Each structure stands twice: as structure tokens, then as C-alpha cells.
PDB file of C-alpha atoms in Angstrom:
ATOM      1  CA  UNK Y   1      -4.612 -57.041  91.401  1.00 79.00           C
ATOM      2  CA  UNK Y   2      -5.476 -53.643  89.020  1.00 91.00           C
ATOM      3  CA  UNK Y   3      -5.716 -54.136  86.219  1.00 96.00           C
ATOM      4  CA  UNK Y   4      -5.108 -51.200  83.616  1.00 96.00           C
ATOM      5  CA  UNK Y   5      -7.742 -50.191  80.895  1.00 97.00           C
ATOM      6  CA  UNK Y   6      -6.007 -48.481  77.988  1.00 97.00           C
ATOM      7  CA  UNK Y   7      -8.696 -46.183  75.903  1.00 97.00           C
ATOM      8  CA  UNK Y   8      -7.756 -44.943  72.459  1.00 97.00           C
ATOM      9  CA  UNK Y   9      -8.941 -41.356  72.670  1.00 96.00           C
ATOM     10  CA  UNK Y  10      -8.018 -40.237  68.943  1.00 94.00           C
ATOM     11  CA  UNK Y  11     -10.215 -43.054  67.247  1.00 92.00           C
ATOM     12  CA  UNK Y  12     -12.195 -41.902  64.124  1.00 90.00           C
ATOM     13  CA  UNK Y  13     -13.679 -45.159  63.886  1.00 85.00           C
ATOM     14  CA  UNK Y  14     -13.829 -44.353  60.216  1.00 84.00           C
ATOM     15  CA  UNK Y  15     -16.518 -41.572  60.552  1.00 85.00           C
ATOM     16  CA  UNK Y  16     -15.481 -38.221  59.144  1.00 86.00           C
ATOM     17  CA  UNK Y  17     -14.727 -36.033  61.526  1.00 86.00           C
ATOM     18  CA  UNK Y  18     -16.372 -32.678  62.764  1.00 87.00           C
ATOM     19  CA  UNK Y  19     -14.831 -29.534  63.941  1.00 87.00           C
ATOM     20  CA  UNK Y  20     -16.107 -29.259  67.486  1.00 88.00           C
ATOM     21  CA  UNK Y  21     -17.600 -32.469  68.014  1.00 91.00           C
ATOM     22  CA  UNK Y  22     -15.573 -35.682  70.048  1.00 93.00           C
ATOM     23  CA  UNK Y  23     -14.257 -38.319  68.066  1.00 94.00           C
ATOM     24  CA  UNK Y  24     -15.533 -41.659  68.565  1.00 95.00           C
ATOM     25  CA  UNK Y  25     -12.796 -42.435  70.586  1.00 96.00           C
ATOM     26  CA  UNK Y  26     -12.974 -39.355  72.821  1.00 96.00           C
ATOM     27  CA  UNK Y  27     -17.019 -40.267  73.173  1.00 96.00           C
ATOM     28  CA  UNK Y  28     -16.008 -43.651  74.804  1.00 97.00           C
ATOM     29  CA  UNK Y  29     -13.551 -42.599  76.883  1.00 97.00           C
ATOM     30  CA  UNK Y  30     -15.806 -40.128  78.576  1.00 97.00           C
ATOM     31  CA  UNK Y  31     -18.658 -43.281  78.887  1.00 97.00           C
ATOM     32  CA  UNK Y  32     -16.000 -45.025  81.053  1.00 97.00           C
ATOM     33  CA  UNK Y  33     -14.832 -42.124  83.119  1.00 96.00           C
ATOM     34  CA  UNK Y  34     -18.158 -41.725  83.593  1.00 96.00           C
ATOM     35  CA  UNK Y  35     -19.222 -44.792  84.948  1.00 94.00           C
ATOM     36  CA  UNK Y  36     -18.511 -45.527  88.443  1.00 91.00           C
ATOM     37  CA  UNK Y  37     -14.720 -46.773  88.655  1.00 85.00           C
ATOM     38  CA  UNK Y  38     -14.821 -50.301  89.471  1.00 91.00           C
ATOM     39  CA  UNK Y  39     -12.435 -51.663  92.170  1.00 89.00           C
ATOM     40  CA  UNK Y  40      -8.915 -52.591  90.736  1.00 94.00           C
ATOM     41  CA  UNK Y  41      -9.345 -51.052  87.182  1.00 96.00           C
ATOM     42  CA  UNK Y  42      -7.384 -47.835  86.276  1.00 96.00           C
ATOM     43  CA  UNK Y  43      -8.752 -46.570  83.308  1.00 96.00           C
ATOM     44  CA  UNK Y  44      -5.698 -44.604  81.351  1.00 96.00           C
ATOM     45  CA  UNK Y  45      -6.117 -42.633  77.840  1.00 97.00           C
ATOM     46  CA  UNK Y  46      -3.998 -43.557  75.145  1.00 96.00           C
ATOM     47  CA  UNK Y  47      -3.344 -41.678  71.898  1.00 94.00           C
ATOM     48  CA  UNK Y  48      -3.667 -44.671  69.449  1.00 93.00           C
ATOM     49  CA  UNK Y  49      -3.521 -48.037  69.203  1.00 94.00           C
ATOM     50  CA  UNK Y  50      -2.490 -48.753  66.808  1.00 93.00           C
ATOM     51  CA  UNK Y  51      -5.415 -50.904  65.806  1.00 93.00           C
ATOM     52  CA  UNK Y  52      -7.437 -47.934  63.440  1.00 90.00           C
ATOM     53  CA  UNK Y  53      -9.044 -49.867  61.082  1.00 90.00           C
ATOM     54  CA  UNK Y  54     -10.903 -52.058  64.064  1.00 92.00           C
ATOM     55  CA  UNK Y  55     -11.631 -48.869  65.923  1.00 89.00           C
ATOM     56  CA  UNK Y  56     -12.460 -47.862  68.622  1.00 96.00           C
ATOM     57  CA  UNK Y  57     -10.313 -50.213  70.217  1.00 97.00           C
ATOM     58  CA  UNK Y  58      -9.593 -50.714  74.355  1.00 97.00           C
ATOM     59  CA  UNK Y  59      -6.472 -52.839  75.434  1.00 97.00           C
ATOM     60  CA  UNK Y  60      -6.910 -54.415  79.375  1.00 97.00           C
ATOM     61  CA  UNK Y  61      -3.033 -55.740  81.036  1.00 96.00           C
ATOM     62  CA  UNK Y  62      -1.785 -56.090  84.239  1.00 95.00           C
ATOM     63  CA  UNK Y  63       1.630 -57.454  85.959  1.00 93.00           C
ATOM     64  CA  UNK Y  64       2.214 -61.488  85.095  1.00 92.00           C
ATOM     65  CA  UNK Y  65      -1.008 -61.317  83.317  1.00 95.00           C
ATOM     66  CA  UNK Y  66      -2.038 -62.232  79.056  1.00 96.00           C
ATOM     67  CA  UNK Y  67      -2.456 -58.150  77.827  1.00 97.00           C
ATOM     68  CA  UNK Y  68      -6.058 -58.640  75.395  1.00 97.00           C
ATOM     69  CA  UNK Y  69      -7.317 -56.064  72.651  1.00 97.00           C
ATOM     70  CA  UNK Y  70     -10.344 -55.743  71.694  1.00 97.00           C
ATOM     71  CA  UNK Y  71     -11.706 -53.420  68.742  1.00 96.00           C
ATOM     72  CA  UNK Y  72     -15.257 -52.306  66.900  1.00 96.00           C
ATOM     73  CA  UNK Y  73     -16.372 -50.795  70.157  1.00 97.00           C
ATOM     74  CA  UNK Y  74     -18.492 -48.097  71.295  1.00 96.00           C
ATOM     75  CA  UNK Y  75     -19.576 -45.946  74.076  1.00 96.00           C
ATOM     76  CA  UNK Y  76     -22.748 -47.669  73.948  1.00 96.00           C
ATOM     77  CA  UNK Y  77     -20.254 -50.723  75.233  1.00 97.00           C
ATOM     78  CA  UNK Y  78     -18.903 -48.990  78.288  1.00 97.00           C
ATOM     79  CA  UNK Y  79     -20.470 -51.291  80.896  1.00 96.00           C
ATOM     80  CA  UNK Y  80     -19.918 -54.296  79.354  1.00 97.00           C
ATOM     81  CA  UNK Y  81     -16.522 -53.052  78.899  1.00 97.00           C
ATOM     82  CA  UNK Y  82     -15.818 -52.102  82.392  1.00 97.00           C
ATOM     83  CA  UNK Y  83     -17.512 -55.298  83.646  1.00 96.00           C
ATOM     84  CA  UNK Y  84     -15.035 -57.527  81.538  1.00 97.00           C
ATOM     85  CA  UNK Y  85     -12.379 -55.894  82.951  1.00 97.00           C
ATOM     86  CA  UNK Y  86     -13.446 -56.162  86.513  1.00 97.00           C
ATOM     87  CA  UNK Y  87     -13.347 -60.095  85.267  1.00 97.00           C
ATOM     88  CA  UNK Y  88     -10.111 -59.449  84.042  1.00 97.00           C
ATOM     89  CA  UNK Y  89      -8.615 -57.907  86.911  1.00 97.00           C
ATOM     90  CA  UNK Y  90     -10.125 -60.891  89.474  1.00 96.00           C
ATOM     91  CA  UNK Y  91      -7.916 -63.301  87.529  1.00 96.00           C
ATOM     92  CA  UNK Y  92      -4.139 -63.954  88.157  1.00 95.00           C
ATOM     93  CA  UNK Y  93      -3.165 -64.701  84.559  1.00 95.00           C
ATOM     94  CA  UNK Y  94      -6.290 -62.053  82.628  1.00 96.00           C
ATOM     95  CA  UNK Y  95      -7.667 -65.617  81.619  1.00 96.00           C
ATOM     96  CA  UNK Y  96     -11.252 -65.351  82.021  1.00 96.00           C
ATOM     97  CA  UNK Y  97     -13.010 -68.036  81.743  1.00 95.00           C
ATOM     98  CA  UNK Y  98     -15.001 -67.877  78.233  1.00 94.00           C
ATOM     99  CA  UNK Y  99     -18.447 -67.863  79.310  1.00 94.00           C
ATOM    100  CA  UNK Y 100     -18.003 -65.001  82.283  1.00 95.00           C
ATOM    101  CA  UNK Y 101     -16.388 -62.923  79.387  1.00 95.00           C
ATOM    102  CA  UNK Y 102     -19.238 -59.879  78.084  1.00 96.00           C
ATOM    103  CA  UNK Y 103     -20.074 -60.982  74.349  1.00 96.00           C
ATOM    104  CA  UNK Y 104     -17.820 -58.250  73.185  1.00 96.00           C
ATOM    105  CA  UNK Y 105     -14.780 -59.849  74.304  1.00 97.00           C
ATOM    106  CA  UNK Y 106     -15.754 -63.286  72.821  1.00 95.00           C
ATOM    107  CA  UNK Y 107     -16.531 -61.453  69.629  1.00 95.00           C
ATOM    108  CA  UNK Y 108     -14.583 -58.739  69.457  1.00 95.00           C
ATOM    109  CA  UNK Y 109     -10.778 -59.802  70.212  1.00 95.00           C
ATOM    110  CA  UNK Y 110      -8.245 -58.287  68.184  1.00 95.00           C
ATOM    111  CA  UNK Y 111      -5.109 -59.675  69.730  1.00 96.00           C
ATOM    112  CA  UNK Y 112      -3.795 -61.100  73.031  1.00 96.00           C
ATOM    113  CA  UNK Y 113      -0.083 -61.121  74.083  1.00 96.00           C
ATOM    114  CA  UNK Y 114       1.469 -63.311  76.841  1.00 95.00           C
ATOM    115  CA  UNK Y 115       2.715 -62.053  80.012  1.00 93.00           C
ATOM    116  CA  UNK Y 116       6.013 -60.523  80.234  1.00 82.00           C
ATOM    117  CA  UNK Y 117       7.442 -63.363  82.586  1.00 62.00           C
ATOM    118  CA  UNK Y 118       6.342 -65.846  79.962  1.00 41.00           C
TER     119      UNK Y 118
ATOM    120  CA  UNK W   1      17.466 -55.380  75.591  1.00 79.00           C
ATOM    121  CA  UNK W   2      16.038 -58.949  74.951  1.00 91.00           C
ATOM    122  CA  UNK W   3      12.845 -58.761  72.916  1.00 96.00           C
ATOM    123  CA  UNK W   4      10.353 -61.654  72.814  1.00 96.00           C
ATOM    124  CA  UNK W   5       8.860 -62.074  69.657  1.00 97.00           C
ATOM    125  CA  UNK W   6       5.815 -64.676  69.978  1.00 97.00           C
ATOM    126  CA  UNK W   7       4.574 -66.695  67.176  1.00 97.00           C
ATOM    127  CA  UNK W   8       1.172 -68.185  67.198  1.00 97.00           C
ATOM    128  CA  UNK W   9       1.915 -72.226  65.805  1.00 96.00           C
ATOM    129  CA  UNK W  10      -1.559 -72.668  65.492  1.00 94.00           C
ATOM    130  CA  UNK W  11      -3.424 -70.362  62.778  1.00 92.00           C
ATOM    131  CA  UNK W  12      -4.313 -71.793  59.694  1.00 90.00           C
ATOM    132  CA  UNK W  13      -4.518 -68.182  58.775  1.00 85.00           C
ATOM    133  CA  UNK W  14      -8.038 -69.308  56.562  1.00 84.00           C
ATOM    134  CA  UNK W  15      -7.097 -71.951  55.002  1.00 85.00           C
ATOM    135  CA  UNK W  16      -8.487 -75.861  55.466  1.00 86.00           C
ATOM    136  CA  UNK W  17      -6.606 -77.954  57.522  1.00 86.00           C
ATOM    137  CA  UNK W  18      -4.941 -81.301  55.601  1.00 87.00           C
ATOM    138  CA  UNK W  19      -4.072 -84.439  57.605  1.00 87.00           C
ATOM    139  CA  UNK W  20      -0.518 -84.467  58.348  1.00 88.00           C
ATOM    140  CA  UNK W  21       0.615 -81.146  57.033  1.00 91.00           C
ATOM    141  CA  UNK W  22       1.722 -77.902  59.285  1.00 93.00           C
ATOM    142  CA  UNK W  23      -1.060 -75.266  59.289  1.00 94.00           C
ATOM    143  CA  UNK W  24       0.458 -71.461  58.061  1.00 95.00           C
ATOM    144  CA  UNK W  25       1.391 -70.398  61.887  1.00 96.00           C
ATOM    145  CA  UNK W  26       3.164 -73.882  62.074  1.00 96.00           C
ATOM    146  CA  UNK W  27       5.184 -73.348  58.922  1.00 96.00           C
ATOM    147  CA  UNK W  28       5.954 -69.396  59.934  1.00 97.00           C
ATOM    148  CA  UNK W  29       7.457 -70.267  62.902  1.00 97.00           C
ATOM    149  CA  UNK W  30       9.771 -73.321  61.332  1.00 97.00           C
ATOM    150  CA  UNK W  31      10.510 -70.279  59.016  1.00 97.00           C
ATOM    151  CA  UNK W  32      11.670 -68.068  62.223  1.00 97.00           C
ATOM    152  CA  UNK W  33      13.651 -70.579  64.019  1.00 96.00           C
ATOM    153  CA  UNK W  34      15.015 -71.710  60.470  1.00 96.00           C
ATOM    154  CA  UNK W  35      16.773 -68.465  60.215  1.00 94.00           C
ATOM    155  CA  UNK W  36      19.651 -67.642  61.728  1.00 91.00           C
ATOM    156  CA  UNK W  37      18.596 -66.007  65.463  1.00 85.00           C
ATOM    157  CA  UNK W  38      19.261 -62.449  65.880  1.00 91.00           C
ATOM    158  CA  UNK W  39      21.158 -61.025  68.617  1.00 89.00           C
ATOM    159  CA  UNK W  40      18.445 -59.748  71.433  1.00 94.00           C
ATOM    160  CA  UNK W  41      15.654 -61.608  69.831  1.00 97.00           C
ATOM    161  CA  UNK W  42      14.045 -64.810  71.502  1.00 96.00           C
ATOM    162  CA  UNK W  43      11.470 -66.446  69.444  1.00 97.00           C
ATOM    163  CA  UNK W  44       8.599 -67.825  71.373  1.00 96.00           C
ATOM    164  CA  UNK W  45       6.013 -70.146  70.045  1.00 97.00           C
ATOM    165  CA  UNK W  46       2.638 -69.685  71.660  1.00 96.00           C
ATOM    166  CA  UNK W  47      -0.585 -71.611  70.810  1.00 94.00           C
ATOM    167  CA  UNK W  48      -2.986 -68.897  69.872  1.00 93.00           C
ATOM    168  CA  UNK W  49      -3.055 -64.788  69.940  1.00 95.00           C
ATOM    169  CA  UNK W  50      -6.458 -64.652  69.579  1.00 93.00           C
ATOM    170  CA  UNK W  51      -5.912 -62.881  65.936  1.00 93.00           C
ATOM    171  CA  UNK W  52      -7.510 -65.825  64.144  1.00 90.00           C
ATOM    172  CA  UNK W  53      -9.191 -63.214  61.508  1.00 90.00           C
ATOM    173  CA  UNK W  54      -5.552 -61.451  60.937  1.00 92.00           C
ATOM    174  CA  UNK W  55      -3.590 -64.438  60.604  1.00 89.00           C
ATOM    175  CA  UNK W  56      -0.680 -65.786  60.963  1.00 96.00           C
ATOM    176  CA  UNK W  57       0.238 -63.296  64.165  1.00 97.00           C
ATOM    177  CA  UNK W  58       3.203 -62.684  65.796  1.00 97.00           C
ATOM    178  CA  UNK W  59       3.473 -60.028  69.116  1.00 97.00           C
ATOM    179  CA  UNK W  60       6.631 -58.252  70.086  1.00 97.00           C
ATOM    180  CA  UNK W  61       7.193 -57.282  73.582  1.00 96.00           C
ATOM    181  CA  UNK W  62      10.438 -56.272  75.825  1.00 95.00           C
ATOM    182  CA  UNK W  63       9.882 -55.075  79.381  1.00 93.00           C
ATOM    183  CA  UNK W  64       9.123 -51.115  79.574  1.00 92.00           C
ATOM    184  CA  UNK W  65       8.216 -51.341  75.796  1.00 95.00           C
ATOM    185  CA  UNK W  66       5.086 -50.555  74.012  1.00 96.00           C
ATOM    186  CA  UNK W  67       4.115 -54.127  72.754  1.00 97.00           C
ATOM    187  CA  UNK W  68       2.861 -54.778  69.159  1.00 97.00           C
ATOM    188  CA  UNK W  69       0.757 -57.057  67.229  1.00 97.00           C
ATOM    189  CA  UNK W  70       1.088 -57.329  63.548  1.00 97.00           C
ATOM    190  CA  UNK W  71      -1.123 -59.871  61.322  1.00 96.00           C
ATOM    191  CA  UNK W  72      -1.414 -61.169  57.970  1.00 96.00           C
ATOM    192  CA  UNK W  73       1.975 -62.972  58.015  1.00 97.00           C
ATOM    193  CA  UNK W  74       3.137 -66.116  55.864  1.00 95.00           C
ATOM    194  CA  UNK W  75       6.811 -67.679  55.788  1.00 96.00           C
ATOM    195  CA  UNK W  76       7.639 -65.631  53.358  1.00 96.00           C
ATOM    196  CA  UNK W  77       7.489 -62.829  55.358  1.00 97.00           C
ATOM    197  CA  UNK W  78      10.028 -64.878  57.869  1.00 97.00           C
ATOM    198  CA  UNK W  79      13.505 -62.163  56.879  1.00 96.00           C
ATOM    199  CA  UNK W  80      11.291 -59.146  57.306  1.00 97.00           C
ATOM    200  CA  UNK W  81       9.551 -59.894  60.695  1.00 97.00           C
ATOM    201  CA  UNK W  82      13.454 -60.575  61.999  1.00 97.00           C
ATOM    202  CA  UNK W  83      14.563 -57.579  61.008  1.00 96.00           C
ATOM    203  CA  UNK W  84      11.592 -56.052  62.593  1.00 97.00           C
ATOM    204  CA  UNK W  85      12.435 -57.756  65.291  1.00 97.00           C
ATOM    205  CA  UNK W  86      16.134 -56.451  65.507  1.00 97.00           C
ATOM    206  CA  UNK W  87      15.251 -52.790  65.456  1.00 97.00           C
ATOM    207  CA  UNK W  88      12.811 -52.980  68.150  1.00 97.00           C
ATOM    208  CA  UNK W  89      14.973 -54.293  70.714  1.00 97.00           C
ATOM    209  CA  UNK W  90      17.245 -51.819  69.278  1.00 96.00           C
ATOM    210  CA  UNK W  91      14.617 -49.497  71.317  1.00 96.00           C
ATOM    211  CA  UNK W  92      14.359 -48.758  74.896  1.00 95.00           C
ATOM    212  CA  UNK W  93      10.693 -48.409  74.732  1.00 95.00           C
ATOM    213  CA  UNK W  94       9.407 -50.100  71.449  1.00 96.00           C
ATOM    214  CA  UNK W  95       9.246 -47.488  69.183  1.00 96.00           C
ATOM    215  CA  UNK W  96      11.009 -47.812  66.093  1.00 96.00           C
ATOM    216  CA  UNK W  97      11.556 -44.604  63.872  1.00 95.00           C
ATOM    217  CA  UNK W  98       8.012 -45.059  60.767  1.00 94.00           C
ATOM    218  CA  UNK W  99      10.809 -45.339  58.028  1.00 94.00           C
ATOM    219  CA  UNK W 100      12.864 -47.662  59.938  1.00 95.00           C
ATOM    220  CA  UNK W 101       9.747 -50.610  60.458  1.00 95.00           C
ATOM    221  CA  UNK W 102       9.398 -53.036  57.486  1.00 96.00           C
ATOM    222  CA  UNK W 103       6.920 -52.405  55.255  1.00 96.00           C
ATOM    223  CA  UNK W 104       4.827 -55.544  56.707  1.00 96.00           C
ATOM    224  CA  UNK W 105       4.937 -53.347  60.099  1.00 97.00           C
ATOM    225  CA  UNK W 106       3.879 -50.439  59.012  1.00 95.00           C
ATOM    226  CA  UNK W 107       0.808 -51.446  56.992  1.00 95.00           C
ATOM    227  CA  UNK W 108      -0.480 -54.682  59.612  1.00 95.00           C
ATOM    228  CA  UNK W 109      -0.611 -54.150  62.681  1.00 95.00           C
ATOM    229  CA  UNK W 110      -2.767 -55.313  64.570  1.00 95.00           C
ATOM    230  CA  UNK W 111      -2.595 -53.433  67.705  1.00 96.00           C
ATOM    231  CA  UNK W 112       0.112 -51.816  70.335  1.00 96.00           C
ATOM    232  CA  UNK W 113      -0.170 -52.079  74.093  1.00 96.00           C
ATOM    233  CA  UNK W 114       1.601 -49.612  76.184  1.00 95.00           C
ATOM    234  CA  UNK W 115       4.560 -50.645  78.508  1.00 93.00           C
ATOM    235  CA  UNK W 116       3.040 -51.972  81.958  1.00 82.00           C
ATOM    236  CA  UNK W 117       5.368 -49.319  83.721  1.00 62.00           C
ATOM    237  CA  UNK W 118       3.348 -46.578  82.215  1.00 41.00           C
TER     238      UNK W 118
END
């Protein structure tokens, strides 16, 4: 299964912002594109997330799968990130069991939503 | 469209539990399915949306539809989650018009997913 990793690309995460210079949303984007792709994870840039004041925030769903957000992120987090969602994406429901989730998804949820089918 | 709009039964949204009373999710969604049901709107109780720091939760989501989270929700905010609920199935892709969201939408959410399709 791939599994799709949303990015909000627009995150402040409540820094000011500088003419010229990437906003901390931008930054972790580019430390997952990065990163060698793993195997059945499409990264994809969003425009928000709606989730600003828990920025920067990543969202990981795919087909008949729980969709998961998780916020206060960095790029300093990309492989941990991109390692949870190869765990993700292994799964047939995005239920990873808790201790094979990276710390920053135990910590760090913001939300979950069933799957579609539900 | 049919939306789903999932209720976690399970936060106690803070508060300590007492013996033999509903937590806050529990009495939120007896104030859901108290109301009468809109048209196009399918309320789902679900045990947990991982939002336990924003609680009580509820998700939206309708197939090809952005899917949102919004938090800090008690009973009383049972009429204006519905009607919430209404206008975004009113949508083909989960995007209600800013003026047109509640109040409660506009200032908690949680967190939007995009539509799987995407």
C-alpha cells in the first residue's frame, strides 16, 4: 500500500517571518524531499493544515486506512518522520503498533480520523 | 453527499472521571444523537481521535472532501457542530465559505486532511 505524506509548506511555526528566508514549513518539506523516498510513501505539499498553532504539522492517510496528524515538528524530525510513515504505510488499517511508532508520533498526535469505509 | 461526522465517546476532555457518570465525549455525543439528525449527516461514535489535549473532538469527513478536526467541544456546543455539519456536506469537497463555518469552526480546529483522491 502507499501511503501519502501531506507537508504543510506555509507553516510559520510562530516564528516571525523573514523576507527571503523559508518558512519553517518550507524548511521541512525540503528535509523530506531530501531524504531518500522510502518505498510506498508519496510525499505531497500542502498549503495549510489547518493545524497553525501546533505547527509545523504533517498528516500520513491512505485508502481503508485511520488518516493521523501530527504537529510541533521540525526538519530536524524528517527521518523519524519518514520512518513512521514507512510503519504506517506497512499496515492495512495505519494502526501501528505503539511501540514501533518514532517518539514523535506517540507524543506528538494532533488528531486521527477513521477510514472512509468506516 | 453523506458526511460522517465522528464523535470521540471517550474524552473526559480534562476533567476527573466519577463512578457511574458519562465522561464530556460521552455526554456530547448523547447531545448529537439527541438532536434531531440532519439530512446528509451520519453521526458516528468512535472511541478515541487521539485529540485527548483538545477535547471533546469530533472529525468530519465525506469521500473526495478535505476532512477536518475541530476540538474543544462540550454539549453545549451540540446545535452548532450540526449546523457545521449541514454546510459541509452541502460541499463537494469540504470547504465551506470562512463566514459560512460556525464560530466554534473557525477558531478550533484541530487539523484538515486533504481528500484521498488528491
Amino acid at each position: 500500500m502507499t501511503a501519502k505524506l501531506f507537508v504543510c509548506t506555509t507553516c510559520r511555526a510562530g516564528e516571525p517571518v523573514t523576507e527571503g528566508q523559508p518558512v519553517a514549513g518550507a524548511r521541512l518539506y525540503a528535509a523530506l524531499a531530501a531524504a531518500p523516498t522510502p518505498e510506498n510513501v508519496t510525499i505531497v505539499p500542502v498549503e495549510c493544515l489547518s493545524a497553525c498553532s501546533n505547527g509545523c504539522a504533517v498528516a500520513l492517510s491512505a485508502p481503508d486506512c485511520w488518516s493521523y496528524v501530527y504537529g510541533r515538528l521540525s526538519a530536524d524530525d524528517a527521518a523519524d518522520i519518514l520512518a513512521g510513515s514507512v510503519a504506517y504505510a506497512a499496515t492495512a488499517d495505519g494502526l501501528v503498533p505503539w511501540r514501533e511508532r518514532p517518539q514523535i508520533f506517540r507524543k506528538q498526535s494532533l488528531a486521527r480520523i477513521p477510514p472512509m469505509e468506516r
